[in-house]
Amino acid sequence: HQEIIEDSSKLVPRRIFSKLTVDPDSHPFFKRVWAVQIELNAECPLLTKEARELVLENNGFWPDSLNNYQSIRNSISFNNILISFSGTSNTNASTVFAHKVYSRSDLFVGFQFANILYRNQFGALMVDKALINDCLEQYGGGAEPLHVVGDEEE
């Protein structure tokens, strides 16, 4: 998206902010992990206009013609997604805040985050922070091939 600034012929990027509906939209006690999903439906602002129209024409269901990683990637249109968290610390009741910006290069079609929770030898629930950015192919396959630096054939 671009707009022309008045009294100029210069094109500049325009920011468009949209609220994304995530499921679940709240967490009663954010202690360890909170996984959310964004449904790609006719109201999803991440989808192109064409993809939203195809979903509508298919009675609200994802069309079979778009059910491959190339079509899914081509149906998604965004530059950045900003995720913000705010809450209250249990230790001192201070307000805490964090944010993360995701770009299109962070999008991996057909993958999900690895489970980072495990039980230690005493049965206590723990978080394996080493797995925090690890992804696994979703059940059912069909994920896009990943290019891993260092895997090139020489």
PDB file of C-alpha atoms in Angstrom:
ATOM      1  CA  HIS A   1       0.000   0.000   0.000  1.00  0.00           C
ATOM      2  CA  GLN A   2       1.300   3.415  -0.944  1.00  0.00           C
ATOM      3  CA  GLU A   3      -0.118   6.890  -0.987  1.00  0.00           C
ATOM      4  CA  ILE A   4       0.852  10.145  -2.672  1.00  0.00           C
ATOM      5  CA  ILE A   5       1.693  13.020  -0.357  1.00  0.00           C
ATOM      6  CA  GLU A   6      -0.096  16.253  -1.287  1.00  0.00           C
ATOM      7  CA  ASP A   7       1.994  18.891  -3.069  1.00  0.00           C
ATOM      8  CA  SER A   8       4.410  16.153  -4.098  1.00  0.00           C
ATOM      9  CA  SER A   9       4.639  13.361  -6.605  1.00  0.00           C
ATOM     10  CA  LYS A  10       6.557  11.208  -4.146  1.00  0.00           C
ATOM     11  CA  LEU A  11       5.102   7.805  -3.174  1.00  0.00           C
ATOM     12  CA  VAL A  12       5.599   6.802   0.441  1.00  0.00           C
ATOM     13  CA  PRO A  13       4.655   3.577   2.230  1.00  0.00           C
ATOM     14  CA  ARG A  14       1.398   3.746   4.164  1.00  0.00           C
ATOM     15  CA  ARG A  15       0.850   1.799   7.346  1.00  0.00           C
ATOM     16  CA  ILE A  16      -2.429   0.020   7.771  1.00  0.00           C
ATOM     17  CA  PHE A  17      -3.283  -1.289  11.212  1.00  0.00           C
ATOM     18  CA  SER A  18      -5.797  -4.102  11.545  1.00  0.00           C
ATOM     19  CA  LYS A  19      -6.855  -6.006  14.610  1.00  0.00           C
ATOM     20  CA  LEU A  20      -6.367  -9.750  14.246  1.00  0.00           C
ATOM     21  CA  THR A  21      -8.729 -12.156  15.925  1.00  0.00           C
ATOM     22  CA  VAL A  22      -6.751 -14.885  17.660  1.00  0.00           C
ATOM     23  CA  ASP A  23      -7.952 -18.051  19.361  1.00  0.00           C
ATOM     24  CA  PRO A  24      -7.853 -18.147  22.332  1.00  0.00           C
ATOM     25  CA  ASP A  25      -8.021 -14.373  22.762  1.00  0.00           C
ATOM     26  CA  SER A  26      -7.087 -14.389  26.442  1.00  0.00           C
ATOM     27  CA  HIS A  27      -5.139 -16.507  28.893  1.00  0.00           C
ATOM     28  CA  PRO A  28      -6.270 -16.758  32.540  1.00  0.00           C
ATOM     29  CA  PHE A  29      -2.758 -17.142  33.868  1.00  0.00           C
ATOM     30  CA  PHE A  30       0.081 -16.557  31.443  1.00  0.00           C
ATOM     31  CA  LYS A  31       2.687 -18.562  33.326  1.00  0.00           C
ATOM     32  CA  ARG A  32       4.420 -20.703  30.735  1.00  0.00           C
ATOM     33  CA  VAL A  33       3.195 -20.892  27.146  1.00  0.00           C
ATOM     34  CA  TRP A  34       0.357 -19.333  25.193  1.00  0.00           C
ATOM     35  CA  ALA A  35      -0.172 -20.622  21.669  1.00  0.00           C
ATOM     36  CA  VAL A  36      -2.630 -18.745  19.470  1.00  0.00           C
ATOM     37  CA  GLN A  37      -4.017 -19.336  15.997  1.00  0.00           C
ATOM     38  CA  ILE A  38      -5.283 -16.952  13.355  1.00  0.00           C
ATOM     39  CA  GLU A  39      -8.103 -18.356  11.248  1.00  0.00           C
ATOM     40  CA  LEU A  40      -7.708 -17.589   7.563  1.00  0.00           C
ATOM     41  CA  ASN A  41     -11.342 -16.788   6.807  1.00  0.00           C
ATOM     42  CA  ALA A  42     -13.288 -14.211   4.794  1.00  0.00           C
ATOM     43  CA  GLU A  43     -12.776 -11.561   7.512  1.00  0.00           C
ATOM     44  CA  CYS A  44      -9.044 -12.125   8.032  1.00  0.00           C
ATOM     45  CA  PRO A  45      -7.104  -8.933   7.177  1.00  0.00           C
ATOM     46  CA  LEU A  46      -4.011 -11.018   6.361  1.00  0.00           C
ATOM     47  CA  LEU A  47      -5.657 -12.474   3.262  1.00  0.00           C
ATOM     48  CA  THR A  48      -5.686 -10.831  -0.138  1.00  0.00           C
ATOM     49  CA  LYS A  49      -9.027  -9.534  -1.382  1.00  0.00           C
ATOM     50  CA  GLU A  50      -9.101 -12.300  -3.988  1.00  0.00           C
ATOM     51  CA  ALA A  51      -8.560 -15.034  -1.381  1.00  0.00           C
ATOM     52  CA  ARG A  52     -11.297 -13.609   0.892  1.00  0.00           C
ATOM     53  CA  GLU A  53     -13.700 -13.579  -2.075  1.00  0.00           C
ATOM     54  CA  LEU A  54     -12.870 -17.217  -2.907  1.00  0.00           C
ATOM     55  CA  VAL A  55     -13.552 -18.209   0.708  1.00  0.00           C
ATOM     56  CA  LEU A  56     -16.914 -16.408   0.567  1.00  0.00           C
ATOM     57  CA  GLU A  57     -17.787 -18.112  -2.733  1.00  0.00           C
ATOM     58  CA  ASN A  58     -16.969 -21.454  -1.062  1.00  0.00           C
ATOM     59  CA  ASN A  59     -19.579 -20.877   1.701  1.00  0.00           C
ATOM     60  CA  GLY A  60     -16.950 -19.687   4.193  1.00  0.00           C
ATOM     61  CA  PHE A  61     -14.641 -22.665   3.756  1.00  0.00           C
ATOM     62  CA  TRP A  62     -11.082 -22.628   2.485  1.00  0.00           C
ATOM     63  CA  PRO A  63     -11.184 -23.525  -1.247  1.00  0.00           C
ATOM     64  CA  ASP A  64      -9.506 -26.750  -2.391  1.00  0.00           C
ATOM     65  CA  SER A  65      -7.835 -24.773  -5.188  1.00  0.00           C
ATOM     66  CA  LEU A  66      -5.845 -22.845  -2.541  1.00  0.00           C
ATOM     67  CA  ASN A  67      -4.968 -25.894  -0.441  1.00  0.00           C
ATOM     68  CA  ASN A  68      -1.234 -26.063  -1.169  1.00  0.00           C
ATOM     69  CA  TYR A  69       1.644 -24.123   0.279  1.00  0.00           C
ATOM     70  CA  GLN A  70       2.245 -21.965  -2.814  1.00  0.00           C
ATOM     71  CA  SER A  71      -1.393 -20.827  -2.983  1.00  0.00           C
ATOM     72  CA  ILE A  72      -1.588 -20.250   0.762  1.00  0.00           C
ATOM     73  CA  ARG A  73       1.584 -18.116   0.682  1.00  0.00           C
ATOM     74  CA  ASN A  74       0.250 -16.160  -2.320  1.00  0.00           C
ATOM     75  CA  SER A  75      -3.078 -15.612  -0.519  1.00  0.00           C
ATOM     76  CA  ILE A  76      -1.459 -13.967   2.502  1.00  0.00           C
ATOM     77  CA  SER A  77      -0.558 -10.292   2.282  1.00  0.00           C
ATOM     78  CA  PHE A  78       1.212  -8.399   5.061  1.00  0.00           C
ATOM     79  CA  ASN A  79       4.500  -6.646   5.686  1.00  0.00           C
ATOM     80  CA  ASN A  80       4.734  -6.880   9.477  1.00  0.00           C
ATOM     81  CA  ILE A  81       2.663  -8.236  12.343  1.00  0.00           C
ATOM     82  CA  LEU A  82       3.275  -6.642  15.732  1.00  0.00           C
ATOM     83  CA  ILE A  83       2.384  -8.807  18.723  1.00  0.00           C
ATOM     84  CA  SER A  84       2.121  -6.973  22.047  1.00  0.00           C
ATOM     85  CA  PHE A  85       1.726  -8.464  25.498  1.00  0.00           C
ATOM     86  CA  SER A  86       1.009  -6.591  28.695  1.00  0.00           C
ATOM     87  CA  GLY A  87       0.233  -7.831  32.160  1.00  0.00           C
ATOM     88  CA  THR A  88       1.024  -7.610  35.836  1.00  0.00           C
ATOM     89  CA  SER A  89       3.997  -9.272  37.489  1.00  0.00           C
ATOM     90  CA  ASN A  90       3.120 -11.780  40.217  1.00  0.00           C
ATOM     91  CA  THR A  91       6.225 -10.883  42.176  1.00  0.00           C
ATOM     92  CA  ASN A  92       5.862  -7.142  42.605  1.00  0.00           C
ATOM     93  CA  ALA A  93       2.586  -6.169  40.861  1.00  0.00           C
ATOM     94  CA  SER A  94       4.493  -4.062  38.311  1.00  0.00           C
ATOM     95  CA  THR A  95       3.196  -3.679  34.797  1.00  0.00           C
ATOM     96  CA  VAL A  96       5.170  -5.792  32.344  1.00  0.00           C
ATOM     97  CA  PHE A  97       5.235  -5.427  28.575  1.00  0.00           C
ATOM     98  CA  ALA A  98       6.779  -7.259  25.632  1.00  0.00           C
ATOM     99  CA  HIS A  99       6.404  -7.145  21.881  1.00  0.00           C
ATOM    100  CA  LYS A 100       7.617  -9.022  18.822  1.00  0.00           C
ATOM    101  CA  VAL A 101       7.473  -7.987  15.169  1.00  0.00           C
ATOM    102  CA  TYR A 102       6.999 -10.747  12.606  1.00  0.00           C
ATOM    103  CA  SER A 103       7.736 -10.142   8.925  1.00  0.00           C
ATOM    104  CA  ARG A 104       6.849 -12.217   5.849  1.00  0.00           C
ATOM    105  CA  SER A 105      10.212 -13.973   6.135  1.00  0.00           C
ATOM    106  CA  ASP A 106       9.007 -15.390   9.483  1.00  0.00           C
ATOM    107  CA  LEU A 107       6.072 -17.131   7.756  1.00  0.00           C
ATOM    108  CA  PHE A 108       6.461 -20.889   7.256  1.00  0.00           C
ATOM    109  CA  VAL A 109       3.411 -22.466   5.615  1.00  0.00           C
ATOM    110  CA  GLY A 110       2.576 -25.920   6.983  1.00  0.00           C
ATOM    111  CA  PHE A 111       4.613 -25.679  10.172  1.00  0.00           C
ATOM    112  CA  GLN A 112       3.821 -25.250  13.848  1.00  0.00           C
ATOM    113  CA  PHE A 113       5.926 -24.403  16.875  1.00  0.00           C
ATOM    114  CA  ALA A 114       7.432 -27.347  18.721  1.00  0.00           C
ATOM    115  CA  ASN A 115       6.069 -28.187  22.166  1.00  0.00           C
ATOM    116  CA  ILE A 116       8.443 -26.600  24.667  1.00  0.00           C
ATOM    117  CA  LEU A 117       6.819 -28.002  27.816  1.00  0.00           C
ATOM    118  CA  TYR A 118       8.092 -31.130  29.533  1.00  0.00           C
ATOM    119  CA  ARG A 119       8.072 -32.741  32.967  1.00  0.00           C
ATOM    120  CA  ASN A 120      11.350 -33.060  34.847  1.00  0.00           C
ATOM    121  CA  GLN A 121      12.386 -36.111  36.908  1.00  0.00           C
ATOM    122  CA  PHE A 122      10.244 -34.862  39.833  1.00  0.00           C
ATOM    123  CA  GLY A 123       7.132 -34.403  37.691  1.00  0.00           C
ATOM    124  CA  ALA A 124       7.245 -30.596  37.680  1.00  0.00           C
ATOM    125  CA  LEU A 125       6.195 -28.864  34.462  1.00  0.00           C
ATOM    126  CA  MET A 126       9.166 -27.084  32.859  1.00  0.00           C
ATOM    127  CA  VAL A 127       9.867 -24.962  29.770  1.00  0.00           C
ATOM    128  CA  ASP A 128      12.697 -25.921  27.400  1.00  0.00           C
ATOM    129  CA  LYS A 129      13.775 -22.451  26.246  1.00  0.00           C
ATOM    130  CA  ALA A 130      16.194 -23.987  23.725  1.00  0.00           C
ATOM    131  CA  LEU A 131      13.146 -25.028  21.641  1.00  0.00           C
ATOM    132  CA  ILE A 132      11.413 -21.626  21.728  1.00  0.00           C
ATOM    133  CA  ASN A 133      11.858 -20.957  17.983  1.00  0.00           C
ATOM    134  CA  ASP A 134      11.819 -24.562  16.743  1.00  0.00           C
ATOM    135  CA  CYS A 135       9.161 -25.548  14.218  1.00  0.00           C
ATOM    136  CA  LEU A 136       7.819 -28.920  13.122  1.00  0.00           C
ATOM    137  CA  GLU A 137       5.802 -29.845  10.068  1.00  0.00           C
ATOM    138  CA  GLN A 138       2.072 -29.834  10.831  1.00  0.00           C
ATOM    139  CA  TYR A 139       0.181 -33.111  10.957  1.00  0.00           C
ATOM    140  CA  GLY A 140      -1.014 -34.054   7.478  1.00  0.00           C
ATOM    141  CA  GLY A 141       2.046 -32.846   5.577  1.00  0.00           C
ATOM    142  CA  GLY A 142       2.015 -30.466   2.638  1.00  0.00           C
ATOM    143  CA  ALA A 143       4.455 -28.001   4.156  1.00  0.00           C
ATOM    144  CA  GLU A 144       6.619 -25.788   1.997  1.00  0.00           C
ATOM    145  CA  PRO A 145      10.221 -26.886   1.553  1.00  0.00           C
ATOM    146  CA  LEU A 146      12.626 -24.995   3.765  1.00  0.00           C
ATOM    147  CA  HIS A 147      15.914 -23.607   2.552  1.00  0.00           C
ATOM    148  CA  VAL A 148      18.443 -24.076   5.310  1.00  0.00           C
ATOM    149  CA  VAL A 149      21.730 -22.199   5.066  1.00  0.00           C
ATOM    150  CA  GLY A 150      24.528 -24.723   4.762  1.00  0.00           C
ATOM    151  CA  ASP A 151      22.357 -27.392   3.110  1.00  0.00           C
ATOM    152  CA  GLU A 152      23.277 -26.324  -0.432  1.00  0.00           C
ATOM    153  CA  GLU A 153      24.963 -28.931  -2.588  1.00  0.00           C
ATOM    154  CA  GLU A 154      28.396 -27.898  -3.728  1.00  0.00           C
TER     155      GLU A 154
END
